[in-house]
């Protein structure tokens, strides 16, 4: 299964980008063995529109364009379903095993997700009730992808 990760905004070089890259590399090292054949990360430019609604709509259109070939769309949203790490791993496993050729995980920008993204998503997942800055959400996602891979592979990284 191809995995498409698309997030609004660009991480600056430095500690955030380095931490993201560390978990991306760890996940990539395990991904193919687990049936995640290609993992592509995209950054969608933040909109400069005058209102939050317009910014969300423009950013949402960019996210959905990148997810257009996905059989499953998972949106990260603070109002989504809170999953344990095992639950997130199970979601990825089930999506893969149900025959999805591609799955997209979408992260909105500072103004949140557009209603069109929520409507197009097959599932909305929350990493907690506290909103995360979109850059930090991307790092948490990368770590959770790696953690999910270790759970699926029976690796001892996840001890919970």
mmCIF file of C-alpha atoms in Angstrom:
data_model
loop_
_atom_site.group_PDB
_atom_site.id
_atom_site.type_symbol
_atom_site.label_atom_id
_atom_site.label_comp_id
_atom_site.label_asym_id
_atom_site.label_seq_id
_atom_site.Cartn_x
_atom_site.Cartn_y
_atom_site.Cartn_z
ATOM 1 C CA UNK A 1 0.000 0.000 0.000
ATOM 2 C CA UNK A 2 1.209 3.456 -0.890
ATOM 3 C CA UNK A 3 1.045 5.957 1.975
ATOM 4 C CA UNK A 4 0.573 9.664 1.253
ATOM 5 C CA UNK A 5 1.150 12.121 4.077
ATOM 6 C CA UNK A 6 0.162 15.699 3.324
ATOM 7 C CA UNK A 7 0.412 18.575 5.773
ATOM 8 C CA UNK A 8 -0.196 22.288 5.543
ATOM 9 C CA UNK A 9 2.838 24.462 6.170
ATOM 10 C CA UNK A 10 6.538 24.057 5.845
ATOM 11 C CA UNK A 11 8.728 23.020 8.729
ATOM 12 C CA UNK A 12 11.716 25.269 9.179
ATOM 13 C CA UNK A 13 15.178 23.780 9.182
ATOM 14 C CA UNK A 14 16.432 23.004 12.643
ATOM 15 C CA UNK A 15 15.317 20.845 15.548
ATOM 16 C CA UNK A 16 11.749 20.219 14.312
ATOM 17 C CA UNK A 17 12.860 19.157 10.850
ATOM 18 C CA UNK A 18 15.657 16.979 12.289
ATOM 19 C CA UNK A 19 13.258 15.170 14.614
ATOM 20 C CA UNK A 20 10.754 14.644 11.803
ATOM 21 C CA UNK A 21 13.495 13.238 9.568
ATOM 22 C CA UNK A 22 14.673 10.876 12.311
ATOM 23 C CA UNK A 23 11.237 9.245 12.608
ATOM 24 C CA UNK A 24 10.622 9.315 8.854
ATOM 25 C CA UNK A 25 13.867 7.401 8.313
ATOM 26 C CA UNK A 26 13.048 4.901 11.064
ATOM 27 C CA UNK A 27 9.606 4.278 9.592
ATOM 28 C CA UNK A 28 10.960 4.029 6.034
ATOM 29 C CA UNK A 29 13.445 1.363 7.151
ATOM 30 C CA UNK A 30 10.553 -0.883 8.254
ATOM 31 C CA UNK A 31 7.759 0.197 5.909
ATOM 32 C CA UNK A 32 8.413 -2.043 2.878
ATOM 33 C CA UNK A 33 8.632 -5.205 4.984
ATOM 34 C CA UNK A 34 5.192 -4.378 6.356
ATOM 35 C CA UNK A 35 3.531 -3.752 2.995
ATOM 36 C CA UNK A 36 3.850 0.036 2.900
ATOM 37 C CA UNK A 37 5.633 0.099 -0.438
ATOM 38 C CA UNK A 38 5.963 3.810 -0.960
ATOM 39 C CA UNK A 39 5.664 6.588 1.590
ATOM 40 C CA UNK A 40 5.465 10.107 0.188
ATOM 41 C CA UNK A 41 5.464 13.238 2.349
ATOM 42 C CA UNK A 42 4.053 16.503 0.978
ATOM 43 C CA UNK A 43 3.936 20.050 2.296
ATOM 44 C CA UNK A 44 1.045 22.260 1.177
ATOM 45 C CA UNK A 45 1.668 25.991 1.301
ATOM 46 C CA UNK A 46 -0.240 27.945 3.927
ATOM 47 C CA UNK A 47 -2.906 30.126 2.370
ATOM 48 C CA UNK A 48 -2.629 33.896 2.573
ATOM 49 C CA UNK A 49 -6.395 34.445 2.212
ATOM 50 C CA UNK A 50 -7.981 37.139 4.367
ATOM 51 C CA UNK A 51 -10.297 34.925 6.414
ATOM 52 C CA UNK A 52 -9.852 31.646 8.262
ATOM 53 C CA UNK A 53 -12.651 30.032 6.252
ATOM 54 C CA UNK A 54 -11.008 30.956 2.954
ATOM 55 C CA UNK A 55 -7.600 29.827 4.183
ATOM 56 C CA UNK A 56 -9.040 26.464 5.283
ATOM 57 C CA UNK A 57 -10.824 26.043 1.960
ATOM 58 C CA UNK A 58 -7.696 26.790 -0.102
ATOM 59 C CA UNK A 59 -5.481 24.574 2.058
ATOM 60 C CA UNK A 60 -8.114 21.830 2.066
ATOM 61 C CA UNK A 61 -8.258 21.879 -1.723
ATOM 62 C CA UNK A 62 -4.484 21.393 -1.793
ATOM 63 C CA UNK A 63 -4.661 18.485 0.654
ATOM 64 C CA UNK A 64 -7.486 16.797 -1.247
ATOM 65 C CA UNK A 65 -5.650 17.207 -4.556
ATOM 66 C CA UNK A 66 -2.729 15.235 -3.109
ATOM 67 C CA UNK A 67 -5.118 12.600 -1.742
ATOM 68 C CA UNK A 68 -7.153 12.221 -4.932
ATOM 69 C CA UNK A 69 -5.784 8.740 -5.705
ATOM 70 C CA UNK A 70 -6.154 7.437 -2.158
ATOM 71 C CA UNK A 71 -8.593 4.632 -1.416
ATOM 72 C CA UNK A 72 -8.682 5.698 2.232
ATOM 73 C CA UNK A 73 -8.306 9.171 3.703
ATOM 74 C CA UNK A 74 -7.461 9.666 7.370
ATOM 75 C CA UNK A 75 -7.684 13.246 8.642
ATOM 76 C CA UNK A 76 -5.895 14.298 11.804
ATOM 77 C CA UNK A 77 -8.364 16.448 13.709
ATOM 78 C CA UNK A 78 -8.671 17.337 17.390
ATOM 79 C CA UNK A 79 -12.360 16.366 17.186
ATOM 80 C CA UNK A 80 -11.547 12.960 15.726
ATOM 81 C CA UNK A 81 -11.440 9.582 17.420
ATOM 82 C CA UNK A 82 -8.678 9.188 19.991
ATOM 83 C CA UNK A 83 -6.755 5.990 19.354
ATOM 84 C CA UNK A 84 -4.097 4.226 21.346
ATOM 85 C CA UNK A 85 -0.871 3.451 19.540
ATOM 86 C CA UNK A 86 -2.107 -0.115 19.131
ATOM 87 C CA UNK A 87 -5.379 1.230 17.715
ATOM 88 C CA UNK A 88 -3.504 3.393 15.215
ATOM 89 C CA UNK A 89 -1.358 0.407 14.190
ATOM 90 C CA UNK A 90 -4.534 -1.647 13.750
ATOM 91 C CA UNK A 91 -6.086 1.091 11.595
ATOM 92 C CA UNK A 92 -3.051 1.027 9.286
ATOM 93 C CA UNK A 93 -3.008 -2.786 9.203
ATOM 94 C CA UNK A 94 -6.716 -3.012 8.437
ATOM 95 C CA UNK A 95 -6.490 -0.365 5.723
ATOM 96 C CA UNK A 96 -3.585 -2.248 4.130
ATOM 97 C CA UNK A 97 -5.184 -5.677 4.505
ATOM 98 C CA UNK A 98 -8.547 -4.514 3.148
ATOM 99 C CA UNK A 99 -6.806 -3.930 -0.167
ATOM 100 C CA UNK A 100 -6.295 -0.180 -0.246
ATOM 101 C CA UNK A 101 -3.764 0.645 -2.936
ATOM 102 C CA UNK A 102 -3.120 4.005 -1.331
ATOM 103 C CA UNK A 103 -4.034 5.718 1.906
ATOM 104 C CA UNK A 104 -3.634 9.408 2.678
ATOM 105 C CA UNK A 105 -3.123 10.982 6.086
ATOM 106 C CA UNK A 106 -3.929 14.703 6.065
ATOM 107 C CA UNK A 107 -2.901 17.410 8.543
ATOM 108 C CA UNK A 108 -4.503 20.841 8.393
ATOM 109 C CA UNK A 109 -2.916 24.185 9.056
ATOM 110 C CA UNK A 110 -3.185 26.703 11.896
ATOM 111 C CA UNK A 111 -6.873 27.302 11.164
ATOM 112 C CA UNK A 112 -7.711 23.593 11.172
ATOM 113 C CA UNK A 113 -9.234 21.368 8.523
ATOM 114 C CA UNK A 114 -11.657 22.476 5.853
ATOM 115 C CA UNK A 115 -15.136 20.969 6.067
ATOM 116 C CA UNK A 116 -14.464 19.422 2.631
ATOM 117 C CA UNK A 117 -11.494 17.492 4.062
ATOM 118 C CA UNK A 118 -13.561 16.233 6.994
ATOM 119 C CA UNK A 119 -16.331 15.199 4.583
ATOM 120 C CA UNK A 120 -13.908 13.361 2.271
ATOM 121 C CA UNK A 121 -12.126 11.533 5.078
ATOM 122 C CA UNK A 122 -13.009 7.965 5.902
ATOM 123 C CA UNK A 123 -11.829 8.485 9.459
ATOM 124 C CA UNK A 124 -10.797 11.384 11.632
ATOM 125 C CA UNK A 125 -8.143 10.653 14.237
ATOM 126 C CA UNK A 126 -7.125 12.776 17.196
ATOM 127 C CA UNK A 127 -3.774 12.732 18.939
ATOM 128 C CA UNK A 128 -5.487 14.242 21.982
ATOM 129 C CA UNK A 129 -7.866 16.956 23.065
ATOM 130 C CA UNK A 130 -5.107 19.554 23.127
ATOM 131 C CA UNK A 131 -4.595 21.129 19.700
ATOM 132 C CA UNK A 132 -1.040 20.648 18.472
ATOM 133 C CA UNK A 133 0.757 23.155 16.289
ATOM 134 C CA UNK A 134 0.627 21.666 12.793
ATOM 135 C CA UNK A 135 4.414 21.231 12.675
ATOM 136 C CA UNK A 136 4.420 19.327 15.942
ATOM 137 C CA UNK A 137 1.448 17.232 14.776
ATOM 138 C CA UNK A 138 3.572 16.139 11.821
ATOM 139 C CA UNK A 139 6.370 15.018 14.152
ATOM 140 C CA UNK A 140 3.919 13.154 16.390
ATOM 141 C CA UNK A 141 2.457 11.477 13.289
ATOM 142 C CA UNK A 142 5.923 10.409 12.112
ATOM 143 C CA UNK A 143 6.676 8.928 15.542
ATOM 144 C CA UNK A 144 3.299 7.168 15.636
ATOM 145 C CA UNK A 145 3.883 5.728 12.155
ATOM 146 C CA UNK A 146 7.206 4.349 13.344
ATOM 147 C CA UNK A 147 5.604 3.070 16.557
ATOM 148 C CA UNK A 148 2.800 1.440 14.531
ATOM 149 C CA UNK A 149 5.399 -0.261 12.345
ATOM 150 C CA UNK A 150 7.203 -1.607 15.387
ATOM 151 C CA UNK A 151 3.902 -2.896 16.829
ATOM 152 C CA UNK A 152 3.010 -4.604 13.549
ATOM 153 C CA UNK A 153 6.504 -6.115 13.324
ATOM 154 C CA UNK A 154 6.550 -7.294 16.953
ATOM 155 C CA UNK A 155 9.535 -5.056 17.686
ATOM 156 C CA UNK A 156 10.117 -4.084 21.340
ATOM 157 C CA UNK A 157 10.089 -0.281 20.777
ATOM 158 C CA UNK A 158 6.484 -0.085 21.984
ATOM 159 C CA UNK A 159 6.299 -1.413 25.520
ATOM 160 C CA UNK A 160 2.847 -0.066 26.502
#
